[in-house]
mmCIF file of C-alpha atoms in Angstrom:
data_model
loop_
_atom_site.group_PDB
_atom_site.id
_atom_site.type_symbol
_atom_site.label_atom_id
_atom_site.label_comp_id
_atom_site.label_asym_id
_atom_site.label_seq_id
_atom_site.Cartn_x
_atom_site.Cartn_y
_atom_site.Cartn_z
ATOM 1 C CA ARG A 1 0.000 0.000 0.000
ATOM 2 C CA ILE A 2 3.026 2.237 0.336
ATOM 3 C CA TYR A 3 5.180 3.301 -2.607
ATOM 4 C CA ASN A 4 8.493 1.510 -2.154
ATOM 5 C CA GLY A 5 10.423 3.542 -4.691
ATOM 6 C CA ASN A 6 12.120 3.123 -8.044
ATOM 7 C CA GLY A 7 9.007 2.119 -9.988
ATOM 8 C CA ASP A 8 6.466 -0.013 -8.160
ATOM 9 C CA ALA A 9 3.656 -1.704 -10.019
ATOM 10 C CA PHE A 10 0.109 -0.997 -8.919
ATOM 11 C CA VAL A 11 -3.218 -2.806 -9.034
ATOM 12 C CA ALA A 12 -6.466 -0.853 -9.229
ATOM 13 C CA GLN A 13 -10.092 -1.800 -9.718
ATOM 14 C CA LEU A 14 -12.878 0.488 -10.895
ATOM 15 C CA ASN A 15 -16.573 -0.182 -10.322
ATOM 16 C CA ALA A 16 -18.672 -1.653 -13.149
ATOM 17 C CA THR A 17 -19.547 1.782 -14.579
ATOM 18 C CA GLY A 18 -16.008 3.168 -14.318
ATOM 19 C CA SER A 19 -17.218 6.027 -12.115
ATOM 20 C CA ALA A 20 -15.481 5.104 -8.848
ATOM 21 C CA LEU A 21 -12.330 3.437 -7.589
ATOM 22 C CA VAL A 22 -13.026 0.179 -5.735
ATOM 23 C CA TYR A 23 -9.411 -0.212 -4.585
ATOM 24 C CA SER A 24 -5.853 0.636 -5.531
ATOM 25 C CA THR A 25 -2.594 -0.671 -4.102
ATOM 26 C CA PHE A 26 1.122 -0.585 -4.842
ATOM 27 C CA LEU A 27 2.900 -3.862 -5.508
ATOM 28 C CA GLY A 28 6.641 -4.044 -5.168
ATOM 29 C CA GLY A 29 9.855 -3.852 -3.249
ATOM 30 C CA SER A 30 12.709 -1.361 -3.151
ATOM 31 C CA ASN A 31 13.670 -1.729 -6.828
ATOM 32 C CA ARG A 32 11.754 -1.729 -10.134
ATOM 33 C CA GLU A 33 8.634 -3.791 -10.886
ATOM 34 C CA SER A 34 6.663 -4.291 -14.065
ATOM 35 C CA CYS A 35 3.242 -5.958 -14.368
ATOM 36 C CA CYS A 36 2.278 -7.702 -17.576
ATOM 37 C CA ASP A 37 -1.035 -9.448 -16.945
ATOM 38 C CA ILE A 38 -3.916 -9.372 -14.458
ATOM 39 C CA ALA A 39 -7.197 -11.249 -14.083
ATOM 40 C CA LEU A 40 -9.946 -11.637 -11.501
ATOM 41 C CA ASP A 41 -11.237 -15.014 -10.377
ATOM 42 C CA ASN A 42 -14.894 -15.691 -9.465
ATOM 43 C CA SER A 43 -14.348 -14.402 -5.913
ATOM 44 C CA GLY A 44 -12.907 -11.098 -7.158
ATOM 45 C CA ALA A 45 -9.312 -11.939 -6.169
ATOM 46 C CA ALA A 46 -6.784 -10.430 -8.577
ATOM 47 C CA THR A 47 -3.850 -12.482 -9.849
ATOM 48 C CA VAL A 48 -0.903 -10.591 -11.342
ATOM 49 C CA THR A 49 2.298 -11.625 -13.114
ATOM 50 C CA GLY A 50 5.287 -9.582 -14.180
ATOM 51 C CA SER A 51 8.909 -9.046 -13.251
ATOM 52 C CA THR A 52 10.843 -7.507 -10.388
ATOM 53 C CA ARG A 53 14.370 -6.434 -9.598
ATOM 54 C CA SER A 54 13.597 -6.262 -5.867
ATOM 55 C CA ASP A 55 15.090 -8.797 -3.488
ATOM 56 C CA ASP A 56 12.500 -7.599 -0.955
ATOM 57 C CA PHE A 57 9.490 -8.117 -3.249
ATOM 58 C CA PRO A 58 6.522 -9.232 -1.086
ATOM 59 C CA THR A 59 6.243 -13.012 -0.846
ATOM 60 C CA THR A 60 4.172 -15.119 1.530
ATOM 61 C CA PRO A 61 5.141 -17.859 3.978
ATOM 62 C CA GLY A 62 5.099 -21.244 2.272
ATOM 63 C CA ALA A 63 5.183 -19.747 -1.242
ATOM 64 C CA PHE A 64 6.936 -21.752 -3.958
ATOM 65 C CA ASP A 65 9.982 -19.418 -4.035
ATOM 66 C CA ARG A 66 10.590 -16.635 -1.514
ATOM 67 C CA THR A 67 14.152 -15.873 -2.624
ATOM 68 C CA TYR A 68 15.079 -13.405 -5.361
ATOM 69 C CA GLY A 69 17.332 -15.256 -7.788
ATOM 70 C CA GLY A 70 17.910 -12.611 -10.442
ATOM 71 C CA GLY A 71 21.641 -12.026 -10.010
ATOM 72 C CA THR A 72 23.452 -9.265 -11.911
ATOM 73 C CA CYS A 73 22.996 -8.417 -15.587
ATOM 74 C CA GLY A 74 24.664 -5.892 -17.870
ATOM 75 C CA SER A 75 28.357 -5.316 -18.290
ATOM 76 C CA SER A 76 31.042 -5.011 -15.630
ATOM 77 C CA SER A 77 31.060 -1.246 -16.230
ATOM 78 C CA ASN A 78 27.251 -1.010 -16.111
ATOM 79 C CA PRO A 79 25.867 -3.797 -13.906
ATOM 80 C CA TYR A 80 22.229 -3.851 -12.832
ATOM 81 C CA PRO A 81 19.989 -6.386 -11.098
ATOM 82 C CA CYS A 82 18.413 -9.013 -13.338
ATOM 83 C CA ASP A 83 14.644 -9.468 -13.293
ATOM 84 C CA ASP A 84 12.842 -12.332 -11.597
ATOM 85 C CA ALA A 85 9.317 -13.242 -12.655
ATOM 86 C CA PHE A 86 6.635 -13.096 -9.975
ATOM 87 C CA VAL A 87 3.081 -14.283 -9.461
ATOM 88 C CA VAL A 88 0.863 -12.625 -6.851
ATOM 89 C CA ARG A 89 -2.747 -13.213 -5.855
ATOM 90 C CA LEU A 90 -4.439 -10.457 -3.831
ATOM 91 C CA ASN A 91 -7.616 -11.007 -1.842
ATOM 92 C CA ALA A 92 -10.835 -9.541 -3.251
ATOM 93 C CA THR A 93 -10.344 -6.199 -1.463
ATOM 94 C CA SER A 94 -6.559 -5.981 -2.162
ATOM 95 C CA SER A 95 -5.947 -5.688 1.584
ATOM 96 C CA ALA A 96 -3.728 -8.801 1.760
ATOM 97 C CA LEU A 97 -1.742 -11.216 -0.352
ATOM 98 C CA VAL A 98 -3.277 -14.657 -0.769
ATOM 99 C CA TYR A 99 0.157 -15.607 -2.077
ATOM 100 C CA GLY A 100 3.220 -13.988 -3.579
ATOM 101 C CA THR A 101 6.101 -15.908 -5.129
ATOM 102 C CA PHE A 102 9.159 -15.411 -7.279
ATOM 103 C CA LEU A 103 9.404 -17.607 -10.376
ATOM 104 C CA GLY A 104 12.811 -17.869 -11.968
ATOM 105 C CA GLY A 105 16.432 -18.847 -11.915
ATOM 106 C CA SER A 106 19.727 -16.992 -11.562
ATOM 107 C CA ASN A 107 19.393 -14.759 -14.644
ATOM 108 C CA SER A 108 16.566 -12.609 -16.050
ATOM 109 C CA ASP A 109 13.037 -14.057 -16.033
ATOM 110 C CA TYR A 110 9.818 -12.327 -17.120
ATOM 111 C CA GLY A 111 6.216 -13.386 -16.518
ATOM 112 C CA SER A 112 4.220 -12.190 -19.545
ATOM 113 C CA ALA A 113 0.734 -13.710 -19.297
ATOM 114 C CA PHE A 114 -1.227 -16.363 -17.447
ATOM 115 C CA ALA A 115 -4.469 -18.276 -17.439
ATOM 116 C CA LEU A 116 -6.487 -19.407 -14.421
ATOM 117 C CA ASP A 117 -8.205 -22.773 -14.392
ATOM 118 C CA ASN A 118 -11.339 -23.735 -12.440
ATOM 119 C CA SER A 119 -9.278 -25.009 -9.494
ATOM 120 C CA GLY A 120 -7.475 -21.674 -9.125
ATOM 121 C CA ALA A 121 -4.166 -22.940 -10.548
ATOM 122 C CA THR A 122 -2.208 -20.315 -12.482
ATOM 123 C CA THR A 123 -0.451 -21.263 -15.738
ATOM 124 C CA VAL A 124 2.212 -18.652 -16.537
ATOM 125 C CA ILE A 125 4.070 -18.056 -19.805
ATOM 126 C CA GLY A 126 7.085 -15.816 -20.196
ATOM 127 C CA SER A 127 10.744 -15.729 -21.079
ATOM 128 C CA THR A 128 13.914 -16.682 -19.265
ATOM 129 C CA ARG A 129 17.651 -16.379 -19.686
ATOM 130 C CA SER A 130 18.212 -18.704 -16.711
ATOM 131 C CA ASP A 131 19.779 -22.094 -17.369
ATOM 132 C CA ASP A 132 18.522 -23.103 -13.921
ATOM 133 C CA PHE A 133 14.876 -22.057 -14.338
ATOM 134 C CA PRO A 134 12.811 -24.503 -12.252
ATOM 135 C CA THR A 135 11.508 -27.324 -14.454
ATOM 136 C CA THR A 136 9.685 -30.475 -13.398
ATOM 137 C CA SER A 137 10.364 -34.143 -13.960
ATOM 138 C CA GLY A 138 8.796 -35.355 -17.193
ATOM 139 C CA ALA A 139 8.546 -31.825 -18.622
ATOM 140 C CA PHE A 140 8.554 -31.313 -22.391
ATOM 141 C CA ASP A 141 11.997 -29.608 -22.278
ATOM 142 C CA ARG A 142 14.178 -29.429 -19.159
ATOM 143 C CA ILE A 143 17.294 -28.099 -20.948
ATOM 144 C CA TYR A 144 17.923 -24.384 -21.502
ATOM 145 C CA ASN A 145 18.455 -23.965 -25.240
ATOM 146 C CA GLY A 146 20.433 -20.733 -25.030
ATOM 147 C CA ASN A 147 19.996 -17.061 -25.864
ATOM 148 C CA GLY A 148 16.624 -16.898 -24.075
ATOM 149 C CA ASP A 149 13.811 -19.452 -23.942
ATOM 150 C CA ALA A 150 10.097 -19.183 -23.383
ATOM 151 C CA PHE A 151 8.739 -21.038 -20.364
ATOM 152 C CA VAL A 152 5.362 -22.412 -19.322
ATOM 153 C CA ALA A 153 4.829 -23.133 -15.625
ATOM 154 C CA GLN A 154 1.715 -23.959 -13.636
ATOM 155 C CA LEU A 155 1.464 -23.030 -9.949
ATOM 156 C CA ASN A 156 -1.115 -24.770 -7.799
ATOM 157 C CA ALA A 157 -4.009 -22.721 -6.385
ATOM 158 C CA THR A 158 -2.103 -21.853 -3.194
ATOM 159 C CA GLY A 159 1.085 -20.703 -4.954
ATOM 160 C CA ARG A 160 3.061 -23.173 -2.849
ATOM 161 C CA ALA A 161 4.122 -25.632 -5.558
ATOM 162 C CA ILE A 162 4.755 -25.974 -9.264
ATOM 163 C CA VAL A 163 2.483 -28.538 -10.907
ATOM 164 C CA TYR A 164 4.609 -28.531 -14.075
ATOM 165 C CA SER A 165 7.221 -26.312 -15.682
ATOM 166 C CA THR A 166 9.072 -26.508 -19.001
ATOM 167 C CA TYR A 167 11.305 -24.528 -21.301
ATOM 168 C CA LEU A 168 9.902 -23.897 -24.756
ATOM 169 C CA GLY A 169 12.270 -22.789 -27.474
ATOM 170 C CA GLY A 170 15.209 -23.365 -29.779
ATOM 171 C CA ILE A 171 18.729 -21.998 -30.109
ATOM 172 C CA ASP A 172 17.741 -18.351 -30.654
ATOM 173 C CA TYR A 173 15.700 -16.006 -28.440
ATOM 174 C CA ASP A 174 12.160 -17.235 -27.697
ATOM 175 C CA SER A 175 9.461 -15.675 -25.548
ATOM 176 C CA GLY A 176 5.823 -16.312 -24.770
ATOM 177 C CA SER A 177 3.330 -13.480 -24.624
ATOM 178 C CA GLY A 178 -0.090 -15.145 -24.394
ATOM 179 C CA ILE A 179 -1.638 -18.359 -23.102
ATOM 180 C CA ALA A 180 -5.088 -19.914 -22.967
ATOM 181 C CA LEU A 181 -6.533 -22.999 -21.301
#
């Protein structure tokens, strides 16, 4: 709810006629955040995905990954923090996180879009430059193909575990920007 500096994301909801603000909240840590997709479930809870450079991005106890893994990108003369993807679910009034988790490896990762299923699981698509992005046993592709891969990962409804996760790409840069179930 408080601006944390250096470019927080925000989540806002207007009423059905667009004439009044239902809620608005900041989402972020002490560095830069970017949101890429948002959707409401049947209860009115908002789920958001994007990327963060904040090692203090808000996560919740028991979340799949509470540790920023982004590392350092850029050149030795111009280093900057890499991005980590994130997935957050706010309660229906935006007064609390249902869950907040990082999603990524030790290089840059970006959550671009997601789809919610009827159970509340969140399937995220994005891009990664991490050769250690979390993949699951039996996944379509568990090997980073180099120069940036797309990824598809499904978090369970509580944000505590990955149901499945895979790279998706070839030897050049690949990214995912939309997904449907």
